[in-house]
Amino acid sequence: MRSLCFLGLGVLLLVTQTTIFPALPAWIGKPDLLFILVIFLALRMPVFQGAVLTLFFGLLMDIFSGIFLGLYPVMYLVVFTVVQLIARQLAIGDAAYQIPLVVASYLFMNSVVFMGTTMLEPDEIMHWSWPDLLLRLLILAVMAMPLFFIFDWLMGWFDQGRPRWSPFGAARSVNRFATPARGRRPTAHPNRED
Amino acid sequence: MRKRTKRNRKLKSYLLFGLVFTLVLIFLVSTVGRQEFSASHKLALELVGGLQSGVTRVVSAVRGGWDGYVALWGVREENYRLRGELQQAQADLVKYREAMANNVRLEKLLNLKKELAAPFLTARIVGRDPSQWFNTVIINQGTSDGVQMGMPVVSGEGVVGQVRNTSPHFAKILLANDPNSAIDVLLQESRVQGIVKGNGKGFDLQYVLKNNEVKEGEIVLTSGLGGVFPKGLVLGTVAKVVRNRRGMFQQIEVASAVNFEQLEYLVIILQEKSLTEEE
């Protein structure tokens, strides 16, 4: 049920960014909301569910963006894996790290897409435009926290029937070294599958 | 015991990752070669495309309503100044202007349709590419309407692009300004031939030798070579010509005749056999 809800949410975000955002003035930019959801899945969802959802979103993006089939599933899964691996070692799931994490991941993905496309099609002229990219990064940074709040709220609603998010909340940190509450068994990682 | 369970769980998650990656690799090998939509792609496009179509309609209605509201505001202020007498006249004027603009646009489309020998189909854009690197759009016509991969797409102003992928009721169009688009062209006055490639924003005219005389402002037309676009469709005008000391070719920038940001409706030329099909 939770996965289905996030699946529907991802489709809605995709529809929003392909229909409503292009109708808005250019200076607002075109924020990649689905990408924020992918980062959220990498941080909060169990590995298998998150990976399957990420793969599905990649396949959807392939249909509505670009011409190289298979580019987005691979890119999304690479970002998902990298964020997962980092999250296992560092406490980057806290609210304070959400913005830098989303920005850095987006920059990483775009660099790989640019290099990959340039290598796949050396005859084509792709221009790396810093102003466009910076505008997108800025908008992503602004959107990251409210969207994480909504996603966390939804996740908490499905998991426990109550909101899970708390600003800079150490109690719900993904830091595996955090002290567990009395009477609770310490967990290695919130994403592990029990 | 607990250590072993932990290790097993870790192994399980790595196995899952491996499985997902293998699936992706299989998927890549099976699709990258053909670059065509599979049944699942088509189904997803059908479902999400319908949603896009609905949202686009709502957005257009809201935008129209808002524009109307803002226009009405202007008219009301005007009417205050003119003590109500000019209210009707102003509203009529706005209406006539809009009708005239519509008329001009439709006339262009009609002229284009008259010029086109092949049958054509009008389609509406329901979704745009959200990425920074690619320029594609989704339209509300598909294979059930006769749209096929490789068919040329134009507008009243000129060449727009070509059909890249299709599903029964929707299709993806690769815009001419996408870096992956290349069109054989001809300059109207000098009759010099070359290939126009998209650069994300506009076009670059490539493979024009330095000994050819190219003037700024010359109209760039499709040459008909390559079999995708009919001959004589406008692509744009030569905006800048640079002759470097090195190299055989000139660097030529072409200003597009079409404003890709404001496209709403497109015309698909229904050729009997598209180039990709022949291949």
XYZ file of N, CA and C in Angstrom, chain A residues 44-172:
387
model
N 14.946 6.597 2.969
C 13.937 6.166 3.937
C 13.300 4.804 3.661
N 13.272 4.398 2.420
C 12.567 3.140 2.087
C 13.471 1.933 2.278
N 12.885 0.772 2.555
C 13.683 -0.457 2.534
C 14.294 -0.645 1.139
N 15.471 -1.258 1.111
C 16.268 -1.316 -0.125
C 15.470 -1.827 -1.322
N 14.822 -2.977 -1.166
C 14.187 -3.594 -2.330
C 13.033 -2.737 -2.851
N 12.146 -2.322 -1.931
C 11.005 -1.472 -2.344
C 11.491 -0.200 -3.018
N 12.480 0.427 -2.397
C 13.014 1.680 -2.932
C 13.616 1.486 -4.304
N 14.375 0.377 -4.473
C 15.034 0.134 -5.760
C 14.005 -0.123 -6.855
N 12.959 -0.885 -6.526
C 11.931 -1.185 -7.538
C 11.198 0.102 -7.939
N 10.845 0.913 -6.941
C 10.165 2.178 -7.251
C 11.059 3.091 -8.082
N 12.346 3.149 -7.716
C 13.285 3.994 -8.451
C 13.401 3.522 -9.905
N 13.483 2.202 -10.079
C 13.553 1.641 -11.429
C 12.311 2.023 -12.227
N 11.157 1.924 -11.588
C 9.903 2.262 -12.270
C 9.887 3.747 -12.665
N 10.327 4.608 -11.767
C 10.355 6.042 -12.090
C 11.337 6.327 -13.233
N 12.435 5.589 -13.240
C 13.402 5.740 -14.332
C 12.790 5.359 -15.660
N 12.031 4.261 -15.662
C 11.370 3.821 -16.898
C 10.354 4.862 -17.360
N 9.636 5.448 -16.399
C 8.652 6.484 -16.741
C 9.338 7.707 -17.345
N 10.446 8.106 -16.726
C 11.176 9.276 -17.228
C 11.671 9.031 -18.647
N 12.063 7.780 -18.934
C 12.510 7.418 -20.277
C 11.443 7.722 -21.322
N 10.184 7.515 -20.930
C 9.082 7.713 -21.872
C 8.880 9.197 -22.151
N 9.027 10.019 -21.119
C 8.664 11.427 -21.264
C 9.856 12.364 -21.438
N 11.054 11.834 -21.368
C 12.224 12.705 -21.504
C 13.336 11.995 -22.262
N 13.992 12.747 -23.136
C 15.162 12.213 -23.832
C 14.836 11.203 -24.902
N 15.879 10.691 -25.532
C 15.655 9.737 -26.616
C 16.419 8.431 -26.406
N 17.233 8.368 -25.364
C 17.995 7.140 -25.128
C 17.251 6.273 -24.117
N 16.597 5.229 -24.598
C 15.868 4.348 -23.687
C 16.854 3.617 -22.793
N 16.594 3.657 -21.503
C 17.481 2.978 -20.557
C 18.370 3.942 -19.793
N 18.444 5.186 -20.261
C 19.331 6.163 -19.613
C 18.866 6.489 -18.189
N 17.595 6.810 -18.051
C 17.088 7.225 -16.733
C 17.054 6.088 -15.703
N 16.593 4.858 -16.091
C 16.628 3.782 -15.077
C 18.033 3.578 -14.528
N 19.028 3.600 -15.406
C 20.403 3.388 -14.951
C 20.851 4.541 -14.058
N 20.576 5.776 -14.508
C 21.022 6.940 -13.736
C 20.360 6.984 -12.362
N 19.058 6.761 -12.352
C 18.331 6.801 -11.079
C 18.842 5.710 -10.134
N 19.080 4.512 -10.681
C 19.549 3.426 -9.813
C 20.971 3.678 -9.316
N 21.785 4.299 -10.148
C 23.152 4.635 -9.705
C 23.073 5.637 -8.551
N 22.242 6.680 -8.718
C 22.082 7.687 -7.654
C 21.517 7.025 -6.394
N 20.523 6.159 -6.586
C 19.907 5.442 -5.464
C 20.968 4.639 -4.699
N 21.796 3.911 -5.435
C 22.825 3.072 -4.800
C 23.852 3.926 -4.066
N 24.306 4.996 -4.721
C 25.324 5.856 -4.103
C 24.794 6.459 -2.803
N 23.548 6.978 -2.860
C 22.965 7.592 -1.656
C 22.775 6.537 -0.564
N 22.326 5.350 -0.958
C 22.163 4.254 0.015
C 23.484 3.920 0.692
N 24.526 3.778 -0.112
C 25.834 3.409 0.435
C 26.364 4.483 1.375
N 26.179 5.742 0.976
C 26.656 6.835 1.837
C 25.842 6.875 3.128
N 24.514 6.664 2.977
C 23.639 6.726 4.156
C 23.958 5.628 5.159
N 24.557 4.534 4.699
C 24.923 3.447 5.611
C 26.131 3.838 6.468
N 26.935 4.760 5.949
C 28.151 5.154 6.657
C 28.006 6.479 7.410
N 27.212 7.393 6.834
C 27.096 8.736 7.424
C 25.644 9.074 7.738
N 25.474 9.967 8.690
C 24.114 10.360 9.100
C 23.583 11.464 8.197
N 23.406 11.138 6.902
C 22.969 12.185 5.972
C 21.456 12.252 5.839
N 20.754 11.414 6.597
C 19.299 11.419 6.499
C 18.653 12.545 7.284
N 19.417 13.202 8.140
C 18.864 14.297 8.934
C 18.436 15.453 8.041
N 17.468 16.213 8.566
C 16.909 17.320 7.781
C 17.985 18.303 7.331
N 19.002 18.511 8.174
C 20.042 19.495 7.850
C 20.823 19.117 6.596
N 20.881 17.822 6.283
C 21.672 17.381 5.125
C 20.832 17.194 3.864
N 19.519 17.377 3.983
C 18.660 17.099 2.835
C 18.996 17.981 1.632
N 19.150 19.270 1.881
C 19.399 20.187 0.763
C 20.748 19.897 0.096
N 21.862 19.877 0.862
C 23.133 19.571 0.182
C 23.141 18.209 -0.506
N 22.437 17.250 0.081
C 22.401 15.906 -0.518
C 21.679 15.933 -1.869
N 20.513 16.593 -1.899
C 19.744 16.669 -3.149
C 20.537 17.428 -4.209
N 21.124 18.557 -3.816
C 21.880 19.389 -4.772
C 23.086 18.618 -5.324
N 23.845 17.988 -4.416
C 25.040 17.251 -4.855
C 24.665 16.076 -5.757
N 23.593 15.367 -5.396
C 23.160 14.220 -6.205
C 22.700 14.666 -7.590
N 21.974 15.785 -7.639
C 21.470 16.277 -8.923
C 22.628 16.698 -9.828
N 23.598 17.357 -9.218
C 24.782 17.784 -9.967
C 25.538 16.557 -10.493
N 25.653 15.548 -9.639
C 26.329 14.302 -10.023
C 25.599 13.646 -11.194
N 24.263 13.545 -11.074
C 23.500 12.881 -12.131
C 23.615 13.632 -13.453
N 23.522 14.955 -13.395
C 23.605 15.734 -14.626
C 24.986 15.634 -15.261
N 26.020 15.596 -14.433
C 27.379 15.445 -14.976
C 27.504 14.117 -15.699
N 26.972 13.059 -15.097
C 27.081 11.739 -15.720
C 26.243 11.684 -17.000
N 25.034 12.273 -16.963
C 24.190 12.297 -18.174
C 24.919 13.042 -19.292
N 25.500 14.187 -18.953
C 26.205 14.995 -19.951
C 27.380 14.219 -20.543
N 28.196 13.624 -19.649
C 29.379 12.892 -20.141
C 28.965 11.656 -20.933
N 27.956 10.954 -20.400
C 27.489 9.734 -21.066
C 26.948 10.027 -22.455
N 26.109 11.066 -22.554
C 25.523 11.409 -23.848
C 26.592 11.886 -24.814
N 27.545 12.663 -24.313
C 28.621 13.156 -25.172
C 29.450 11.983 -25.703
N 29.643 10.969 -24.844
C 30.432 9.814 -25.302
C 29.626 8.935 -26.253
N 28.313 8.794 -25.952
C 27.472 7.952 -26.821
C 27.266 8.583 -28.197
N 27.104 9.910 -28.208
C 26.851 10.620 -29.460
C 27.858 11.755 -29.607
N 29.094 11.451 -29.997
C 30.124 12.507 -30.048
C 29.854 13.592 -31.093
N 29.012 13.282 -32.083
C 28.719 14.279 -33.132
C 27.743 15.349 -32.661
N 26.975 15.037 -31.618
C 25.953 15.992 -31.202
C 26.550 17.074 -30.304
N 25.948 18.267 -30.426
C 26.493 19.396 -29.660
C 25.637 19.604 -28.415
N 26.153 19.192 -27.271
C 25.424 19.454 -26.024
C 26.163 20.549 -25.266
N 25.417 21.543 -24.840
C 26.053 22.663 -24.144
C 25.803 22.578 -22.646
N 26.879 22.636 -21.902
C 26.771 22.673 -20.436
C 26.471 24.113 -20.050
N 25.280 24.359 -19.560
C 24.887 25.729 -19.236
C 24.802 25.896 -17.717
N 25.791 26.577 -17.148
C 25.801 26.783 -15.692
C 24.611 27.602 -15.197
N 24.222 28.705 -15.909
C 23.074 29.474 -15.399
C 21.815 28.618 -15.272
N 21.515 27.815 -16.316
C 20.318 26.960 -16.265
C 20.417 25.963 -15.123
N 21.610 25.358 -15.019
C 21.794 24.317 -14.003
C 21.712 24.910 -12.590
N 22.331 26.084 -12.420
C 22.297 26.710 -11.096
C 20.882 27.096 -10.696
N 20.107 27.571 -11.693
C 18.707 27.914 -11.423
C 17.943 26.670 -10.962
N 18.188 25.555 -11.671
C 17.529 24.297 -11.303
C 17.952 23.831 -9.911
N 19.243 23.968 -9.626
C 19.751 23.545 -8.314
C 19.134 24.394 -7.207
N 19.028 25.693 -7.477
C 18.450 26.606 -6.486
C 16.998 26.234 -6.192
N 16.255 25.970 -7.269
C 14.840 25.614 -7.086
C 14.717 24.281 -6.353
N 15.595 23.340 -6.724
C 15.579 22.038 -6.032
C 15.858 22.217 -4.545
N 16.839 23.084 -4.243
C 17.206 23.331 -2.847
C 16.017 23.901 -2.078
N 15.287 24.810 -2.729
C 14.120 25.424 -2.077
C 13.011 24.385 -1.863
N 12.842 23.509 -2.866
C 11.734 22.542 -2.807
C 12.051 21.328 -1.933
N 13.346 21.076 -1.689
C 13.746 19.822 -1.036
C 13.101 19.646 0.342
N 13.225 20.660 1.194
C 12.743 20.495 2.574
C 11.226 20.318 2.674
N 10.431 21.191 2.006
C 8.976 20.971 2.090
C 8.553 19.618 1.530
N 9.216 19.206 0.427
C 8.834 17.912 -0.147
C 9.228 16.757 0.769
N 10.404 16.846 1.385
C 10.816 15.817 2.338
C 9.838 15.752 3.510
N 9.364 16.929 3.902
C 8.388 16.978 4.988
C 7.121 16.210 4.606
N 6.637 16.478 3.386
C 5.410 15.800 2.919
C 5.647 14.291 2.804
N 6.786 13.924 2.197
C 7.077 12.492 2.026
C 7.219 11.804 3.390
N 7.897 12.465 4.323
C 8.086 11.893 5.658
C 6.754 11.733 6.383
N 5.907 12.743 6.193
C 4.582 12.693 6.814
C 3.797 11.494 6.270
N 3.855 11.331 4.958
C 3.156 10.207 4.316
C 3.710 8.869 4.810
N 5.024 8.805 4.859
C 5.698 7.578 5.310
C 5.280 7.253 6.743
N 5.287 8.276 7.600
C 4.899 8.093 8.998
C 3.442 7.677 9.118
N 2.625 8.247 8.264
C 1.193 7.938 8.261
C 0.955 6.465 7.935
N 1.726 5.973 6.991
C 1.585 4.564 6.613
C 2.202 3.632 7.659
N 3.331 4.071 8.230
C 4.043 3.195 9.159
C 3.387 3.128 10.536
N 3.106 4.308 11.091
C 2.639 4.329 12.477
C 1.323 5.058 12.676
N 0.793 5.616 11.612
C -0.449 6.370 11.756
C -0.240 7.735 12.355
N 1.012 8.196 12.373
C 1.290 9.548 12.881
C 2.512 10.103 12.143
N 2.638 11.445 12.083
C 3.761 12.038 11.358
C 5.099 11.610 11.936
N 6.084 11.452 11.083
C 7.371 10.945 11.516
C 8.431 12.042 11.550
N 8.154 13.128 10.804
C 9.176 14.130 10.592
C 9.309 15.082 11.772
N 10.512 15.420 12.128
C 10.725 16.503 13.087
C 11.966 17.260 12.641
N 11.913 18.602 12.627
C 13.028 19.356 12.082
C 14.303 19.091 12.878
N 15.348 18.749 12.156
C 16.655 18.449 12.743
C 16.536 17.382 13.845
N 15.568 16.479 13.658
C 15.241 15.508 14.713
C 16.290 14.428 14.866
N 17.042 14.509 15.939
C 18.060 13.497 16.188
C 17.427 12.172 16.566
N 16.194 12.238 17.167
C 15.538 11.013 17.610
C 15.276 10.080 16.442
N 15.038 10.647 15.257
C 14.756 9.814 14.109
C 15.910 9.840 13.108
